[in-house]
Amino acid sequence: MIDETKKILSSADLRVTATTVRVPVYHGHSESVNVELNSPFELSDVRALFESSPGLIVQDDVKNSVYPMAITAEDKDEVFVGRIRRDFSVENGLNLWVVADNIRKGAATNAVQIAQELIRQWESA
């Protein structure tokens, strides 16, 4: 997870702490993600950014027990995010709960989306 994150974000110096927890689900990765941003932010801006991002579904209503769960992400292409809150352990910290079906999003859907983007770039060249 650590090496993959650095590779995906093209940041060899990125400081990452990761813990893997195995639980009995058919498909799915669930991650508690802590991020330290470069500048102050408003949670409403973060939420608006997530809500406007294609392929991302915000499920974040703690009062009504609405948050991402592996069972609800199963067989879906989208990535689900919730529990969006400040991480007070670092300056400009953000904490999220992120869930996705790793078979669909992690493999099949990503391959299709990469192919679509390559075709789009080729056609516009």
Backbone as XML, in Angstrom:
<?xml version="1.0"?>
<chain id="A" units="angstrom">
  <residue number="1" name="MET">
    <atom name="N" x="0.818" y="-1.190" z="0.000"/>
    <atom name="CA" x="0.000" y="0.000" z="0.000"/>
    <atom name="C" x="0.862" y="1.254" z="0.000"/>
  </residue>
  <residue number="2" name="ILE">
    <atom name="N" x="1.917" y="1.228" z="0.746"/>
    <atom name="CA" x="2.774" y="2.408" z="0.843"/>
    <atom name="C" x="3.425" y="2.690" z="-0.500"/>
  </residue>
  <residue number="3" name="ASP">
    <atom name="N" x="4.049" y="1.681" z="-1.087"/>
    <atom name="CA" x="4.722" y="1.867" z="-2.376"/>
    <atom name="C" x="3.737" y="2.210" z="-3.483"/>
  </residue>
  <residue number="4" name="GLU">
    <atom name="N" x="2.566" y="1.565" z="-3.479"/>
    <atom name="CA" x="1.547" y="1.862" z="-4.492"/>
    <atom name="C" x="1.094" y="3.310" z="-4.406"/>
  </residue>
  <residue number="5" name="THR">
    <atom name="N" x="0.882" y="3.814" z="-3.207"/>
    <atom name="CA" x="0.430" y="5.192" z="-3.028"/>
    <atom name="C" x="1.475" y="6.171" z="-3.551"/>
  </residue>
  <residue number="6" name="LYS">
    <atom name="N" x="2.722" y="5.954" z="-3.215"/>
    <atom name="CA" x="3.791" y="6.831" z="-3.692"/>
    <atom name="C" x="3.887" y="6.792" z="-5.216"/>
  </residue>
  <residue number="7" name="LYS">
    <atom name="N" x="3.731" y="5.616" z="-5.780"/>
    <atom name="CA" x="3.802" y="5.455" z="-7.235"/>
    <atom name="C" x="2.632" y="6.153" z="-7.922"/>
  </residue>
  <residue number="8" name="ILE">
    <atom name="N" x="1.413" y="5.928" z="-7.428"/>
    <atom name="CA" x="0.216" y="6.529" z="-8.027"/>
    <atom name="C" x="0.290" y="8.050" z="-7.986"/>
  </residue>
  <residue number="9" name="LEU">
    <atom name="N" x="0.782" y="8.601" z="-6.887"/>
    <atom name="CA" x="0.848" y="10.048" z="-6.729"/>
    <atom name="C" x="2.164" y="10.647" z="-7.210"/>
  </residue>
  <residue number="10" name="SER">
    <atom name="N" x="3.032" y="9.808" z="-7.778"/>
    <atom name="CA" x="4.343" y="10.258" z="-8.290"/>
    <atom name="C" x="5.092" y="11.075" z="-7.243"/>
  </residue>
  <residue number="11" name="SER">
    <atom name="N" x="5.170" y="10.541" z="-6.045"/>
    <atom name="CA" x="5.792" y="11.265" z="-4.944"/>
    <atom name="C" x="6.605" y="10.294" z="-4.080"/>
  </residue>
  <residue number="12" name="ALA">
    <atom name="N" x="7.848" y="10.084" z="-4.460"/>
    <atom name="CA" x="8.705" y="9.147" z="-3.730"/>
    <atom name="C" x="8.937" y="9.570" z="-2.284"/>
  </residue>
  <residue number="13" name="ASP">
    <atom name="N" x="8.860" y="10.876" z="-2.005"/>
    <atom name="CA" x="9.104" y="11.388" z="-0.655"/>
    <atom name="C" x="7.852" y="11.469" z="0.205"/>
  </residue>
  <residue number="14" name="LEU">
    <atom name="N" x="6.702" y="11.074" z="-0.333"/>
    <atom name="CA" x="5.448" y="11.134" z="0.405"/>
    <atom name="C" x="5.536" y="10.253" z="1.650"/>
  </residue>
  <residue number="15" name="ARG">
    <atom name="N" x="5.152" y="10.817" z="2.795"/>
    <atom name="CA" x="5.158" y="10.048" z="4.035"/>
    <atom name="C" x="3.822" y="9.344" z="4.176"/>
  </residue>
  <residue number="16" name="VAL">
    <atom name="N" x="3.856" y="8.021" z="4.221"/>
    <atom name="CA" x="2.638" y="7.214" z="4.278"/>
    <atom name="C" x="2.756" y="6.217" z="5.423"/>
  </residue>
  <residue number="17" name="THR">
    <atom name="N" x="1.704" y="6.112" z="6.216"/>
    <atom name="CA" x="1.591" y="5.067" z="7.217"/>
    <atom name="C" x="0.379" y="4.239" z="6.841"/>
  </residue>
  <residue number="18" name="ALA">
    <atom name="N" x="0.526" y="2.926" z="6.791"/>
    <atom name="CA" x="-0.589" y="2.078" z="6.364"/>
    <atom name="C" x="-0.670" y="0.838" z="7.249"/>
  </residue>
  <residue number="19" name="THR">
    <atom name="N" x="-1.891" y="0.385" z="7.474"/>
    <atom name="CA" x="-2.146" y="-0.845" z="8.212"/>
    <atom name="C" x="-3.155" y="-1.663" z="7.434"/>
  </residue>
  <residue number="20" name="THR">
    <atom name="N" x="-2.852" y="-2.914" z="7.192"/>
    <atom name="CA" x="-3.779" y="-3.799" z="6.509"/>
    <atom name="C" x="-4.561" y="-4.590" z="7.547"/>
  </residue>
  <residue number="21" name="VAL">
    <atom name="N" x="-5.869" y="-4.645" z="7.355"/>
    <atom name="CA" x="-6.744" y="-5.419" z="8.233"/>
    <atom name="C" x="-7.573" y="-6.332" z="7.340"/>
  </residue>
  <residue number="22" name="ARG">
    <atom name="N" x="-7.505" y="-7.618" z="7.564"/>
    <atom name="CA" x="-8.280" y="-8.580" z="6.775"/>
    <atom name="C" x="-9.587" y="-8.891" z="7.491"/>
  </residue>
  <residue number="23" name="VAL">
    <atom name="N" x="-10.682" y="-8.719" z="6.764"/>
    <atom name="CA" x="-12.006" y="-9.021" z="7.306"/>
    <atom name="C" x="-12.756" y="-9.871" z="6.293"/>
  </residue>
  <residue number="24" name="PRO">
    <atom name="N" x="-13.720" y="-10.659" z="6.736"/>
    <atom name="CA" x="-14.408" y="-11.582" z="5.834"/>
    <atom name="C" x="-15.479" y="-10.899" z="4.965"/>
  </residue>
  <residue number="25" name="VAL">
    <atom name="N" x="-15.038" y="-10.307" z="3.852"/>
    <atom name="CA" x="-15.966" y="-9.761" z="2.866"/>
    <atom name="C" x="-15.624" y="-10.390" z="1.525"/>
  </residue>
  <residue number="26" name="TYR">
    <atom name="N" x="-16.616" y="-10.494" z="0.638"/>
    <atom name="CA" x="-16.378" y="-11.104" z="-0.668"/>
    <atom name="C" x="-15.473" y="-10.225" z="-1.522"/>
  </residue>
  <residue number="27" name="HIS">
    <atom name="N" x="-15.842" y="-8.985" z="-1.650"/>
    <atom name="CA" x="-15.073" y="-8.030" z="-2.431"/>
    <atom name="C" x="-15.055" y="-6.731" z="-1.651"/>
  </residue>
  <residue number="28" name="GLY">
    <atom name="N" x="-13.952" y="-6.070" z="-1.674"/>
    <atom name="CA" x="-13.961" y="-4.738" z="-1.089"/>
    <atom name="C" x="-12.697" y="-4.391" z="-0.347"/>
  </residue>
  <residue number="29" name="HIS">
    <atom name="N" x="-12.325" y="-3.147" z="-0.516"/>
    <atom name="CA" x="-11.267" y="-2.550" z="0.268"/>
    <atom name="C" x="-11.887" y="-1.388" z="1.019"/>
  </residue>
  <residue number="30" name="SER">
    <atom name="N" x="-11.603" y="-1.299" z="2.297"/>
    <atom name="CA" x="-12.065" y="-0.191" z="3.131"/>
    <atom name="C" x="-10.835" y="0.425" z="3.770"/>
  </residue>
  <residue number="31" name="GLU">
    <atom name="N" x="-10.737" y="1.738" z="3.669"/>
    <atom name="CA" x="-9.539" y="2.407" z="4.166"/>
    <atom name="C" x="-9.893" y="3.655" z="4.960"/>
  </residue>
  <residue number="32" name="SER">
    <atom name="N" x="-9.221" y="3.807" z="6.080"/>
    <atom name="CA" x="-9.260" y="5.062" z="6.809"/>
    <atom name="C" x="-8.086" y="5.876" z="6.291"/>
  </residue>
  <residue number="33" name="VAL">
    <atom name="N" x="-8.374" y="7.008" z="5.690"/>
    <atom name="CA" x="-7.347" y="7.803" z="5.025"/>
    <atom name="C" x="-7.178" y="9.125" z="5.764"/>
  </residue>
  <residue number="34" name="ASN">
    <atom name="N" x="-5.957" y="9.405" z="6.173"/>
    <atom name="CA" x="-5.606" y="10.679" z="6.794"/>
    <atom name="C" x="-4.709" y="11.428" z="5.820"/>
  </residue>
  <residue number="35" name="VAL">
    <atom name="N" x="-5.062" y="12.683" z="5.565"/>
    <atom name="CA" x="-4.325" y="13.496" z="4.604"/>
    <atom name="C" x="-3.951" y="14.813" z="5.267"/>
  </residue>
  <residue number="36" name="GLU">
    <atom name="N" x="-2.717" y="15.255" z="5.051"/>
    <atom name="CA" x="-2.305" y="16.584" z="5.498"/>
    <atom name="C" x="-2.173" y="17.451" z="4.252"/>
  </residue>
  <residue number="37" name="LEU">
    <atom name="N" x="-3.044" y="18.454" z="4.142"/>
    <atom name="CA" x="-3.036" y="19.346" z="2.987"/>
    <atom name="C" x="-2.025" y="20.466" z="3.185"/>
  </residue>
  <residue number="38" name="ASN">
    <atom name="N" x="-1.656" y="21.111" z="2.082"/>
    <atom name="CA" x="-0.668" y="22.193" z="2.146"/>
    <atom name="C" x="-1.219" y="23.477" z="2.750"/>
  </residue>
  <residue number="39" name="SER">
    <atom name="N" x="-2.527" y="23.667" z="2.691"/>
    <atom name="CA" x="-3.100" y="24.916" z="3.166"/>
    <atom name="C" x="-4.424" y="24.644" z="3.892"/>
  </residue>
  <residue number="40" name="PRO">
    <atom name="N" x="-4.898" y="25.625" z="4.653"/>
    <atom name="CA" x="-6.183" y="25.458" z="5.347"/>
    <atom name="C" x="-7.317" y="25.209" z="4.348"/>
  </residue>
  <residue number="41" name="PHE">
    <atom name="N" x="-8.361" y="24.570" z="4.812"/>
    <atom name="CA" x="-9.483" y="24.215" z="3.940"/>
    <atom name="C" x="-10.780" y="24.275" z="4.727"/>
  </residue>
  <residue number="42" name="GLU">
    <atom name="N" x="-11.875" y="24.329" z="4.000"/>
    <atom name="CA" x="-13.206" y="24.231" z="4.584"/>
    <atom name="C" x="-13.756" y="22.855" z="4.264"/>
  </residue>
  <residue number="43" name="LEU">
    <atom name="N" x="-14.327" y="22.193" z="5.250"/>
    <atom name="CA" x="-14.914" y="20.873" z="5.002"/>
    <atom name="C" x="-15.992" y="20.930" z="3.926"/>
  </residue>
  <residue number="44" name="SER">
    <atom name="N" x="-16.729" y="22.024" z="3.882"/>
    <atom name="CA" x="-17.783" y="22.156" z="2.861"/>
    <atom name="C" x="-17.181" y="22.157" z="1.456"/>
  </residue>
  <residue number="45" name="ASP">
    <atom name="N" x="-15.986" y="22.736" z="1.291"/>
    <atom name="CA" x="-15.319" y="22.733" z="-0.017"/>
    <atom name="C" x="-14.848" y="21.328" z="-0.388"/>
  </residue>
  <residue number="46" name="VAL">
    <atom name="N" x="-14.333" y="20.603" z="0.590"/>
    <atom name="CA" x="-13.897" y="19.226" z="0.354"/>
    <atom name="C" x="-15.091" y="18.371" z="-0.048"/>
  </residue>
  <residue number="47" name="ARG">
    <atom name="N" x="-16.171" y="18.503" z="0.696"/>
    <atom name="CA" x="-17.387" y="17.733" z="0.395"/>
    <atom name="C" x="-17.896" y="18.078" z="-1.007"/>
  </residue>
  <residue number="48" name="ALA">
    <atom name="N" x="-17.931" y="19.359" z="-1.365"/>
    <atom name="CA" x="-18.403" y="19.777" z="-2.690"/>
    <atom name="C" x="-17.510" y="19.202" z="-3.792"/>
  </residue>
  <residue number="49" name="LEU">
    <atom name="N" x="-16.209" y="19.185" z="-3.555"/>
    <atom name="CA" x="-15.285" y="18.602" z="-4.529"/>
    <atom name="C" x="-15.572" y="17.122" z="-4.725"/>
  </residue>
  <residue number="50" name="PHE">
    <atom name="N" x="-15.745" y="16.394" z="-3.630"/>
    <atom name="CA" x="-16.049" y="14.964" z="-3.724"/>
    <atom name="C" x="-17.388" y="14.733" z="-4.424"/>
  </residue>
  <residue number="51" name="GLU">
    <atom name="N" x="-18.387" y="15.521" z="-4.067"/>
    <atom name="CA" x="-19.720" y="15.338" z="-4.647"/>
    <atom name="C" x="-19.743" y="15.623" z="-6.144"/>
  </residue>
  <residue number="52" name="SER">
    <atom name="N" x="-18.823" y="16.453" z="-6.624"/>
    <atom name="CA" x="-18.790" y="16.781" z="-8.051"/>
    <atom name="C" x="-17.810" y="15.905" z="-8.834"/>
  </residue>
  <residue number="53" name="SER">
    <atom name="N" x="-17.168" y="14.970" z="-8.164"/>
    <atom name="CA" x="-16.182" y="14.106" z="-8.824"/>
    <atom name="C" x="-16.853" y="12.870" z="-9.407"/>
  </residue>
  <residue number="54" name="PRO">
    <atom name="N" x="-16.726" y="12.673" z="-10.726"/>
    <atom name="CA" x="-17.321" y="11.480" z="-11.344"/>
    <atom name="C" x="-16.748" y="10.195" z="-10.741"/>
  </residue>
  <residue number="55" name="GLY">
    <atom name="N" x="-17.618" y="9.246" z="-10.503"/>
    <atom name="CA" x="-17.188" y="7.961" z="-9.975"/>
    <atom name="C" x="-17.018" y="7.918" z="-8.473"/>
  </residue>
  <residue number="56" name="LEU">
    <atom name="N" x="-17.314" y="9.018" z="-7.807"/>
    <atom name="CA" x="-17.190" y="9.099" z="-6.347"/>
    <atom name="C" x="-18.570" y="9.385" z="-5.767"/>
  </residue>
  <residue number="57" name="ILE">
    <atom name="N" x="-18.963" y="8.611" z="-4.774"/>
    <atom name="CA" x="-20.260" y="8.801" z="-4.120"/>
    <atom name="C" x="-20.022" y="9.112" z="-2.648"/>
  </residue>
  <residue number="58" name="VAL">
    <atom name="N" x="-20.572" y="10.230" z="-2.215"/>
    <atom name="CA" x="-20.446" y="10.642" z="-0.811"/>
    <atom name="C" x="-21.602" y="10.032" z="-0.026"/>
  </residue>
  <residue number="59" name="GLN">
    <atom name="N" x="-21.263" y="9.278" z="1.015"/>
    <atom name="CA" x="-22.227" y="8.719" z="1.962"/>
    <atom name="C" x="-21.760" y="9.144" z="3.347"/>
  </residue>
  <residue number="60" name="ASP">
    <atom name="N" x="-22.282" y="10.260" z="3.814"/>
    <atom name="CA" x="-21.726" y="10.853" z="5.026"/>
    <atom name="C" x="-22.810" y="11.525" z="5.856"/>
  </residue>
  <residue number="61" name="ASP">
    <atom name="N" x="-23.602" y="10.722" z="6.537"/>
    <atom name="CA" x="-24.648" y="11.226" z="7.419"/>
    <atom name="C" x="-24.575" y="10.410" z="8.711"/>
  </residue>
  <residue number="62" name="VAL">
    <atom name="N" x="-23.647" y="10.783" z="9.562"/>
    <atom name="CA" x="-23.362" y="10.019" z="10.778"/>
    <atom name="C" x="-24.586" y="9.937" z="11.689"/>
  </residue>
  <residue number="63" name="LYS">
    <atom name="N" x="-25.366" y="11.009" z="11.759"/>
    <atom name="CA" x="-26.540" y="11.020" z="12.637"/>
    <atom name="C" x="-27.538" y="9.929" z="12.262"/>
  </residue>
  <residue number="64" name="ASN">
    <atom name="N" x="-27.592" y="9.581" z="10.982"/>
    <atom name="CA" x="-28.513" y="8.541" z="10.509"/>
    <atom name="C" x="-27.787" y="7.251" z="10.132"/>
  </residue>
  <residue number="65" name="SER">
    <atom name="N" x="-26.578" y="7.090" z="10.639"/>
    <atom name="CA" x="-25.758" y="5.888" z="10.402"/>
    <atom name="C" x="-25.564" y="5.592" z="8.916"/>
  </residue>
  <residue number="66" name="VAL">
    <atom name="N" x="-25.323" y="6.656" z="8.129"/>
    <atom name="CA" x="-25.041" y="6.492" z="6.702"/>
    <atom name="C" x="-23.560" y="6.760" z="6.474"/>
  </residue>
  <residue number="67" name="TYR">
    <atom name="N" x="-22.852" y="5.723" z="6.072"/>
    <atom name="CA" x="-21.427" y="5.812" z="5.775"/>
    <atom name="C" x="-21.085" y="4.630" z="4.881"/>
  </residue>
  <residue number="68" name="PRO">
    <atom name="N" x="-19.976" y="4.696" z="4.164"/>
    <atom name="CA" x="-19.628" y="3.611" z="3.248"/>
    <atom name="C" x="-19.369" y="2.294" z="3.980"/>
  </residue>
  <residue number="69" name="MET">
    <atom name="N" x="-19.867" y="1.212" z="3.375"/>
    <atom name="CA" x="-19.625" y="-0.132" z="3.884"/>
    <atom name="C" x="-19.290" y="-1.037" z="2.709"/>
  </residue>
  <residue number="70" name="ALA">
    <atom name="N" x="-18.439" y="-2.006" z="2.931"/>
    <atom name="CA" x="-18.031" y="-2.915" z="1.858"/>
    <atom name="C" x="-19.223" y="-3.619" z="1.223"/>
  </residue>
  <residue number="71" name="ILE">
    <atom name="N" x="-20.192" y="-3.988" z="2.009"/>
    <atom name="CA" x="-21.340" y="-4.730" z="1.473"/>
    <atom name="C" x="-22.160" y="-3.880" z="0.496"/>
  </residue>
  <residue number="72" name="THR">
    <atom name="N" x="-22.216" y="-2.566" z="0.714"/>
    <atom name="CA" x="-22.980" y="-1.718" z="-0.210"/>
    <atom name="C" x="-22.161" y="-1.312" z="-1.428"/>
  </residue>
  <residue number="73" name="ALA">
    <atom name="N" x="-20.845" y="-1.470" z="-1.372"/>
    <atom name="CA" x="-19.985" y="-1.158" z="-2.519"/>
    <atom name="C" x="-19.818" y="-2.360" z="-3.445"/>
  </residue>
  <residue number="74" name="GLU">
    <atom name="N" x="-20.180" y="-3.539" z="-2.961"/>
    <atom name="CA" x="-19.989" y="-4.761" z="-3.744"/>
    <atom name="C" x="-20.725" y="-4.683" z="-5.078"/>
  </residue>
  <residue number="75" name="ASP">
    <atom name="N" x="-20.026" y="-5.090" z="-6.135"/>
    <atom name="CA" x="-20.561" y="-5.114" z="-7.511"/>
    <atom name="C" x="-20.852" y="-3.726" z="-8.064"/>
  </residue>
  <residue number="76" name="LYS">
    <atom name="N" x="-20.200" y="-2.704" z="-7.537"/>
    <atom name="CA" x="-20.374" y="-1.344" z="-8.046"/>
    <atom name="C" x="-19.018" y="-0.799" z="-8.506"/>
  </residue>
  <residue number="77" name="ASP">
    <atom name="N" x="-19.056" y="0.058" z="-9.515"/>
    <atom name="CA" x="-17.831" y="0.637" z="-10.059"/>
    <atom name="C" x="-17.358" y="1.870" z="-9.289"/>
  </residue>
  <residue number="78" name="GLU">
    <atom name="N" x="-18.256" y="2.508" z="-8.558"/>
    <atom name="CA" x="-17.929" y="3.762" z="-7.884"/>
    <atom name="C" x="-17.088" y="3.527" z="-6.626"/>
  </residue>
  <residue number="79" name="VAL">
    <atom name="N" x="-16.445" y="4.601" z="-6.193"/>
    <atom name="CA" x="-15.734" y="4.632" z="-4.920"/>
    <atom name="C" x="-16.601" y="5.439" z="-3.960"/>
  </residue>
  <residue number="80" name="PHE">
    <atom name="N" x="-16.769" y="4.943" z="-2.749"/>
    <atom name="CA" x="-17.638" y="5.565" z="-1.760"/>
    <atom name="C" x="-16.782" y="6.216" z="-0.667"/>
  </residue>
  <residue number="81" name="VAL">
    <atom name="N" x="-17.142" y="7.439" z="-0.294"/>
    <atom name="CA" x="-16.385" y="8.156" z="0.731"/>
    <atom name="C" x="-17.350" y="8.706" z="1.776"/>
  </residue>
  <residue number="82" name="GLY">
    <atom name="N" x="-16.918" y="8.665" z="3.018"/>
    <atom name="CA" x="-17.726" y="9.182" z="4.115"/>
    <atom name="C" x="-16.868" y="9.468" z="5.320"/>
  </residue>
  <residue number="83" name="ARG">
    <atom name="N" x="-17.547" y="9.785" z="6.427"/>
    <atom name="CA" x="-16.850" y="10.165" z="7.665"/>
    <atom name="C" x="-15.812" y="11.249" z="7.374"/>
  </residue>
  <residue number="84" name="ILE">
    <atom name="N" x="-16.213" y="12.222" z="6.557"/>
    <atom name="CA" x="-15.332" y="13.321" z="6.156"/>
    <atom name="C" x="-15.228" y="14.280" z="7.334"/>
  </residue>
  <residue number="85" name="ARG">
    <atom name="N" x="-14.024" y="14.378" z="7.879"/>
    <atom name="CA" x="-13.854" y="15.225" z="9.072"/>
    <atom name="C" x="-12.407" y="15.689" z="9.190"/>
  </residue>
  <residue number="86" name="ARG">
    <atom name="N" x="-12.208" y="16.632" z="10.050"/>
    <atom name="CA" x="-10.854" y="17.143" z="10.285"/>
    <atom name="C" x="-10.040" y="16.132" z="11.084"/>
  </residue>
  <residue number="87" name="ASP">
    <atom name="N" x="-8.770" y="16.069" z="10.760"/>
    <atom name="CA" x="-7.819" y="15.291" z="11.546"/>
    <atom name="C" x="-7.001" y="16.313" z="12.327"/>
  </residue>
  <residue number="88" name="PHE">
    <atom name="N" x="-7.256" y="16.418" z="13.619"/>
    <atom name="CA" x="-6.615" y="17.433" z="14.435"/>
    <atom name="C" x="-5.208" y="17.041" z="14.890"/>
  </residue>
  <residue number="89" name="SER">
    <atom name="N" x="-4.734" y="15.877" z="14.481"/>
    <atom name="CA" x="-3.390" y="15.449" z="14.892"/>
    <atom name="C" x="-2.293" y="16.109" z="14.059"/>
  </residue>
  <residue number="90" name="VAL">
    <atom name="N" x="-2.668" y="16.718" z="12.930"/>
    <atom name="CA" x="-1.706" y="17.431" z="12.087"/>
    <atom name="C" x="-2.346" y="18.723" z="11.593"/>
  </residue>
  <residue number="91" name="GLU">
    <atom name="N" x="-1.505" y="19.668" z="11.218"/>
    <atom name="CA" x="-2.019" y="20.911" z="10.669"/>
    <atom name="C" x="-2.672" y="20.642" z="9.317"/>
  </residue>
  <residue number="92" name="ASN">
    <atom name="N" x="-3.821" y="21.220" z="9.076"/>
    <atom name="CA" x="-4.565" y="21.053" z="7.820"/>
    <atom name="C" x="-4.872" y="19.587" z="7.529"/>
  </residue>
  <residue number="93" name="GLY">
    <atom name="N" x="-5.230" y="18.837" z="8.566"/>
    <atom name="CA" x="-5.486" y="17.410" z="8.428"/>
    <atom name="C" x="-6.933" y="17.095" z="8.069"/>
  </residue>
  <residue number="94" name="LEU">
    <atom name="N" x="-7.085" y="16.042" z="7.291"/>
    <atom name="CA" x="-8.391" y="15.579" z="6.843"/>
    <atom name="C" x="-8.431" y="14.068" z="7.020"/>
  </residue>
  <residue number="95" name="ASN">
    <atom name="N" x="-9.565" y="13.545" z="7.508"/>
    <atom name="CA" x="-9.733" y="12.106" z="7.666"/>
    <atom name="C" x="-10.974" y="11.668" z="6.903"/>
  </residue>
  <residue number="96" name="LEU">
    <atom name="N" x="-10.867" y="10.549" z="6.201"/>
    <atom name="CA" x="-11.957" y="10.012" z="5.374"/>
    <atom name="C" x="-12.053" y="8.514" z="5.572"/>
  </residue>
  <residue number="97" name="TRP">
    <atom name="N" x="-13.229" y="7.970" z="5.322"/>
    <atom name="CA" x="-13.434" y="6.525" z="5.243"/>
    <atom name="C" x="-13.790" y="6.247" z="3.791"/>
  </residue>
  <residue number="98" name="VAL">
    <atom name="N" x="-13.007" y="5.410" z="3.125"/>
    <atom name="CA" x="-13.162" y="5.162" z="1.691"/>
    <atom name="C" x="-13.357" y="3.667" z="1.457"/>
  </residue>
  <residue number="99" name="VAL">
    <atom name="N" x="-14.347" y="3.322" z="0.627"/>
    <atom name="CA" x="-14.676" y="1.924" z="0.355"/>
    <atom name="C" x="-14.892" y="1.734" z="-1.145"/>
  </residue>
  <residue number="100" name="ALA">
    <atom name="N" x="-14.404" y="0.614" z="-1.668"/>
    <atom name="CA" x="-14.637" y="0.276" z="-3.078"/>
    <atom name="C" x="-14.580" y="-1.232" z="-3.253"/>
  </residue>
  <residue number="101" name="ASP">
    <atom name="N" x="-15.241" y="-1.714" z="-4.284"/>
    <atom name="CA" x="-15.148" y="-3.124" z="-4.679"/>
    <atom name="C" x="-13.848" y="-3.261" z="-5.464"/>
  </residue>
  <residue number="102" name="ASN">
    <atom name="N" x="-12.847" y="-3.867" z="-4.861"/>
    <atom name="CA" x="-11.531" y="-3.931" z="-5.479"/>
    <atom name="C" x="-11.491" y="-4.780" z="-6.746"/>
  </residue>
  <residue number="103" name="ILE">
    <atom name="N" x="-12.412" y="-5.691" z="-6.921"/>
    <atom name="CA" x="-12.443" y="-6.491" z="-8.147"/>
    <atom name="C" x="-12.933" y="-5.634" z="-9.307"/>
  </residue>
  <residue number="104" name="ARG">
    <atom name="N" x="-13.951" y="-4.845" z="-9.075"/>
    <atom name="CA" x="-14.496" y="-4.006" z="-10.152"/>
    <atom name="C" x="-13.682" y="-2.737" z="-10.325"/>
  </residue>
  <residue number="105" name="LYS">
    <atom name="N" x="-13.556" y="-1.943" z="-9.288"/>
    <atom name="CA" x="-12.858" y="-0.660" z="-9.414"/>
    <atom name="C" x="-11.353" y="-0.872" z="-9.486"/>
  </residue>
  <residue number="106" name="GLY">
    <atom name="N" x="-10.853" y="-1.783" z="-8.716"/>
    <atom name="CA" x="-9.411" y="-1.977" z="-8.674"/>
    <atom name="C" x="-8.842" y="-2.654" z="-9.903"/>
  </residue>
  <residue number="107" name="ALA">
    <atom name="N" x="-9.665" y="-3.340" z="-10.652"/>
    <atom name="CA" x="-9.134" y="-4.072" z="-11.799"/>
    <atom name="C" x="-9.932" y="-3.760" z="-13.060"/>
  </residue>
  <residue number="108" name="ALA">
    <atom name="N" x="-11.108" y="-4.323" z="-13.176"/>
    <atom name="CA" x="-11.873" y="-4.257" z="-14.426"/>
    <atom name="C" x="-12.245" y="-2.830" z="-14.830"/>
  </residue>
  <residue number="109" name="THR">
    <atom name="N" x="-12.882" y="-2.097" z="-13.961"/>
    <atom name="CA" x="-13.338" y="-0.755" z="-14.315"/>
    <atom name="C" x="-12.166" y="0.167" z="-14.601"/>
  </residue>
  <residue number="110" name="ASN">
    <atom name="N" x="-11.117" y="0.091" z="-13.804"/>
    <atom name="CA" x="-9.954" y="0.939" z="-14.066"/>
    <atom name="C" x="-9.365" y="0.663" z="-15.436"/>
  </residue>
  <residue number="111" name="ALA">
    <atom name="N" x="-9.282" y="-0.598" z="-15.836"/>
    <atom name="CA" x="-8.741" y="-0.933" z="-17.153"/>
    <atom name="C" x="-9.587" y="-0.306" z="-18.261"/>
  </residue>
  <residue number="112" name="VAL">
    <atom name="N" x="-10.901" y="-0.388" z="-18.130"/>
    <atom name="CA" x="-11.799" y="0.207" z="-19.121"/>
    <atom name="C" x="-11.644" y="1.727" z="-19.125"/>
  </residue>
  <residue number="113" name="GLN">
    <atom name="N" x="-11.599" y="2.353" z="-17.956"/>
    <atom name="CA" x="-11.481" y="3.805" z="-17.882"/>
    <atom name="C" x="-10.146" y="4.287" z="-18.448"/>
  </residue>
  <residue number="114" name="ILE">
    <atom name="N" x="-9.086" y="3.559" z="-18.233"/>
    <atom name="CA" x="-7.784" y="3.925" z="-18.804"/>
    <atom name="C" x="-7.850" y="3.822" z="-20.327"/>
  </residue>
  <residue number="115" name="ALA">
    <atom name="N" x="-8.441" y="2.751" z="-20.843"/>
    <atom name="CA" x="-8.582" y="2.587" z="-22.290"/>
    <atom name="C" x="-9.420" y="3.720" z="-22.888"/>
  </residue>
  <residue number="116" name="GLN">
    <atom name="N" x="-10.516" y="4.083" z="-22.230"/>
    <atom name="CA" x="-11.361" y="5.175" z="-22.712"/>
    <atom name="C" x="-10.584" y="6.488" z="-22.756"/>
  </residue>
  <residue number="117" name="GLU">
    <atom name="N" x="-9.799" y="6.752" z="-21.744"/>
    <atom name="CA" x="-9.016" y="7.987" z="-21.701"/>
    <atom name="C" x="-7.955" y="7.991" z="-22.794"/>
  </residue>
  <residue number="118" name="LEU">
    <atom name="N" x="-7.298" y="6.867" z="-23.018"/>
    <atom name="CA" x="-6.303" y="6.788" z="-24.094"/>
    <atom name="C" x="-6.939" y="7.040" z="-25.451"/>
  </residue>
  <residue number="119" name="ILE">
    <atom name="N" x="-8.115" y="6.478" z="-25.677"/>
    <atom name="CA" x="-8.830" y="6.699" z="-26.946"/>
    <atom name="C" x="-9.214" y="8.168" z="-27.077"/>
  </residue>
  <residue number="120" name="ARG">
    <atom name="N" x="-9.718" y="8.751" z="-25.987"/>
    <atom name="CA" x="-10.093" y="10.172" z="-26.012"/>
    <atom name="C" x="-8.895" y="11.050" z="-26.359"/>
  </residue>
  <residue number="121" name="GLN">
    <atom name="N" x="-7.750" y="10.774" z="-25.741"/>
    <atom name="CA" x="-6.547" y="11.558" z="-26.019"/>
    <atom name="C" x="-6.071" y="11.344" z="-27.448"/>
  </residue>
  <residue number="122" name="TRP">
    <atom name="N" x="-6.155" y="10.125" z="-27.945"/>
    <atom name="CA" x="-5.720" y="9.820" z="-29.310"/>
    <atom name="C" x="-6.610" y="10.531" z="-30.322"/>
  </residue>
  <residue number="123" name="GLU">
    <atom name="N" x="-7.917" y="10.530" z="-30.073"/>
    <atom name="CA" x="-8.857" y="11.169" z="-30.997"/>
    <atom name="C" x="-8.712" y="12.692" z="-31.010"/>
  </residue>
  <residue number="124" name="SER">
    <atom name="N" x="-8.299" y="13.270" z="-29.879"/>
    <atom name="CA" x="-8.163" y="14.732" z="-29.820"/>
    <atom name="C" x="-6.783" y="15.210" z="-30.257"/>
  </residue>
  <residue number="125" name="ALA">
    <atom name="N" x="-5.884" y="14.296" z="-30.548"/>
    <atom name="CA" x="-4.515" y="14.678" z="-30.952"/>
    <atom name="C" x="-4.443" y="15.099" z="-32.412"/>
  </residue>
</chain>
